[in-house]
Coordinates of C-alpha atoms and ligand atoms in Angstrom, one line a residue:
X1 CA 104.0 94.7 109.5
X2 CA 103.0 93.5 106.0
X3 CA 105.9 91.7 104.3
X4 CA 105.4 93.9 101.2
X5 CA 106.4 96.9 103.2
X6 CA 109.4 95.1 104.7
X7 CA 110.5 94.1 101.3
X8 CA 110.2 97.6 100.0
X9 CA 112.3 98.9 102.9
X10 CA 115.0 96.3 102.1
X11 CA 115.0 97.3 98.4
X12 CA 115.1 101.0 99.3
X13 CA 118.2 100.5 101.4
X14 CA 119.7 98.3 98.7
X15 CA 119.2 101.1 96.2
X16 CA 120.8 103.7 98.4
X17 CA 123.8 101.3 98.9
X18 CA 124.2 101.2 95.1
X19 CA 123.7 104.9 94.1
X20 CA 126.3 107.3 95.6
X21 CA 124.2 110.4 94.7
X22 CA 121.4 109.1 97.0
X23 CA 123.8 108.4 99.8
X24 CA 125.3 111.9 99.4
X25 CA 121.9 113.5 99.5
X26 CA 120.8 111.8 102.8
X27 CA 121.1 108.8 105.0
X28 CA 118.1 106.6 105.6
X29 CA 116.9 106.4 109.2
X30 CA 118.5 103.6 111.2
X31 CA 116.7 102.0 113.0
X32 CA 113.4 103.0 111.3
X33 CA 110.2 103.3 113.2
X34 CA 107.2 101.5 111.6
X35 CA 104.0 103.5 111.6
X36 CA 100.5 102.5 110.6
X37 CA 99.2 104.1 107.4
X38 CA 95.6 104.0 106.2
X39 CA 95.5 102.8 102.6
X40 CA 94.1 105.4 100.2
X41 CA 93.6 104.5 96.6
X42 CA 93.6 106.8 93.6
X43 CA 92.9 105.8 89.9
X44 CA 96.4 106.7 88.8
X45 CA 97.8 104.0 91.2
X46 CA 96.2 101.4 88.9
X47 CA 98.0 102.9 85.9
X48 CA 101.3 102.3 87.7
X49 CA 100.4 98.8 88.9
X50 CA 99.4 97.6 85.5
X51 CA 101.8 99.6 83.2
X52 CA 103.5 97.0 81.0
X53 CA 106.3 99.4 79.9
X54 CA 108.1 100.2 83.2
X55 CA 111.3 98.7 81.9
X56 CA 114.2 98.4 84.2
X57 CA 117.2 96.1 84.2
X58 CA 119.3 97.3 87.1
X59 CA 116.4 98.3 89.5
X60 CA 113.8 95.7 88.6
X61 CA 113.6 94.4 92.2
X62 CA 113.0 97.9 93.6
X63 CA 110.4 98.5 90.9
X64 CA 108.6 95.3 91.8
X65 CA 108.7 96.1 95.5
X66 CA 107.2 99.5 94.8
X67 CA 104.4 97.9 92.7
X68 CA 103.8 95.1 95.2
X69 CA 103.3 97.6 98.1
X70 CA 101.1 99.9 96.1
X71 CA 97.8 98.4 97.3
X72 CA 98.8 99.2 100.9
X73 CA 99.9 102.7 100.2
X74 CA 98.3 106.0 101.1
X75 CA 98.4 107.5 97.7
X76 CA 98.8 111.3 97.8
X77 CA 96.6 114.0 96.3
X78 CA 99.1 116.7 96.5
X79 CA 97.7 118.8 93.6
X80 CA 94.0 118.3 94.3
X81 CA 92.2 121.7 94.3
X82 CA 95.3 123.5 93.0
X83 CA 94.1 124.2 89.4
X84 CA 95.7 120.9 88.1
X85 CA 93.6 119.5 85.2
X86 CA 91.5 116.4 85.7
X87 CA 93.8 114.6 83.3
X88 CA 96.8 115.5 85.5
X89 CA 95.0 114.3 88.6
X90 CA 93.9 111.0 87.0
X91 CA 97.3 110.1 85.7
X92 CA 99.9 111.4 88.2
X93 CA 100.7 109.0 91.1
X94 CA 102.8 109.3 94.2
X95 CA 103.0 107.7 97.6
X96 CA 105.4 108.2 100.5
X97 CA 107.7 105.3 101.6
X98 CA 109.7 107.0 104.4
X99 CA 108.7 110.2 106.2
X100 CA 106.2 112.0 108.4
X101 CA 103.1 110.3 107.0
X102 CA 104.7 107.1 105.8
X103 CA 104.9 103.5 106.8
X104 CA 108.5 104.1 107.9
X105 CA 108.8 107.2 110.1
X106 CA 111.4 110.0 109.6
X107 CA 111.3 113.6 110.5
X108 CA 114.3 114.9 108.6
X109 CA 113.6 113.4 105.1
X110 CA 110.8 112.2 102.9
X111 CA 111.1 109.4 100.4
X112 CA 108.4 108.9 97.7
X113 CA 107.7 107.0 94.5
X114 CA 106.4 109.1 91.7
X115 CA 104.8 107.6 88.5
X116 CA 103.6 109.2 85.3
X117 CA 102.5 107.4 82.2
X118 CA 103.9 107.9 78.7
X119 CA 102.9 111.1 77.0
X120 CA 102.4 113.1 80.2
X121 CA 103.5 116.6 81.1
X122 CA 104.2 117.5 84.8
X123 CA 104.2 121.3 84.6
X124 CA 106.8 123.6 86.2
X125 CA 106.5 123.5 89.9
X126 CA 108.7 124.3 92.9
X127 CA 109.0 123.8 96.7
X128 CA 111.4 124.9 99.4
X129 CA 112.6 121.3 100.0
X130 CA 115.7 120.2 98.2
X131 CA 115.0 117.2 96.0
X132 CA 116.7 114.4 94.2
X133 CA 115.1 112.1 91.7
X134 CA 116.4 108.7 90.6
X135 CA 114.7 106.9 87.7
X136 CA 113.8 103.4 88.7
X137 CA 112.0 102.3 85.5
X138 CA 111.1 103.8 82.2
X139 CA 112.5 107.2 81.2
X140 CA 111.6 110.9 81.2
X141 CA 112.9 114.3 80.2
X142 CA 113.9 116.3 83.3
X143 CA 113.7 120.1 83.1
X144 CA 115.3 122.5 85.6
X145 CA 114.7 126.2 84.9
X146 CA 117.8 127.7 83.3
X147 CA 119.4 124.3 82.4
X148 CA 119.3 122.1 79.3
X149 CA 116.7 119.2 79.7
X150 CA 118.1 115.8 80.3
X151 CA 116.7 112.4 79.5
X152 CA 117.1 110.1 82.5
X153 CA 117.0 106.4 82.5
X154 CA 117.1 103.8 85.4
X155 CA 119.9 104.8 87.9
X156 CA 120.2 108.3 86.6
X157 CA 119.6 111.2 89.1
X158 CA 118.6 114.8 89.0
X159 CA 119.0 117.4 91.8
X160 CA 116.5 120.2 92.2
X161 CA 117.7 123.1 94.5
X162 CA 115.3 124.7 97.0
X163 CA 112.5 126.6 95.1
X164 CA 114.1 126.0 91.7
X165 CA 111.3 125.4 89.1
X166 CA 111.4 122.0 87.5
X167 CA 109.2 120.0 85.2
X168 CA 109.0 116.4 83.8
X169 CA 107.9 115.2 80.4
X170 CA 107.4 111.6 79.3
X171 CA 107.1 110.8 75.6
X172 CA 107.1 107.2 74.4
X173 CA 107.8 105.7 77.8
X174 CA 106.3 105.9 81.3
X175 CA 108.5 106.8 84.2
X176 CA 108.7 105.5 87.8
X177 CA 111.1 107.5 90.0
X178 CA 112.3 107.4 93.6
X179 CA 112.3 110.9 95.1
X180 CA 113.9 112.2 98.2
X181 CA 113.3 115.5 100.0
X182 CA 115.4 117.3 102.7
X183 CA 115.0 120.7 104.3
X184 CA 111.5 122.1 104.5
X185 CA 109.4 119.0 104.5
X186 CA 106.1 120.6 105.3
X187 CA 105.6 123.1 102.5
X188 CA 103.8 121.4 99.5
X189 CA 104.9 122.0 95.9
X190 CA 103.1 124.7 94.0
X191 CA 102.8 125.2 90.2
X192 CA 105.2 127.9 89.2
X193 CA 103.1 129.3 86.4
X194 CA 99.5 128.5 87.4
X195 CA 98.2 130.8 84.7
X196 CA 99.5 128.3 82.1
X197 CA 97.8 125.2 83.4
X198 CA 94.6 125.2 81.4
Ligands
FE1 FE1 109.8 118.5 93.0

């Protein structure tokens, strides 16, 4: 297996070891089964790879491992054909690290990296899977319906209950986040208020 994937798995495990909220959310598979993935590139991946403002002190090694593995990744197109704007599709980036379709197999969790550049609005969406976000680099405003928004920085986490609408806004900074799912892993997210997307 490509050393860049091996390094990413090592850094992912190291991050779990350091962040209790991640450990409480789920354990990582042990041992982990390696699976071939066919690389699939999207333009937004280049924004993440070349973003000079993904600042992180505590999680710089994890950030770098996520960037270094990016050319090998099967970048997802979760929102293609859903009414998402071209701007959204061109600037929102996500690939799976551990899970059903990932280089490291798991059937009970999914682990992703999500990136959005500065000045980006990820509209209200929801999914049956329970979810935790941990900011790896940069910062973003996390919105959970019914709660006050929170600005999260590297090491901070946000939990999203099953089917609870949530949204993400970046202003002056981009964000790179590590995202875990448990529960219903096969139902894709949907926009909560599709009528508001245009
Ligand atoms: Fe979500």
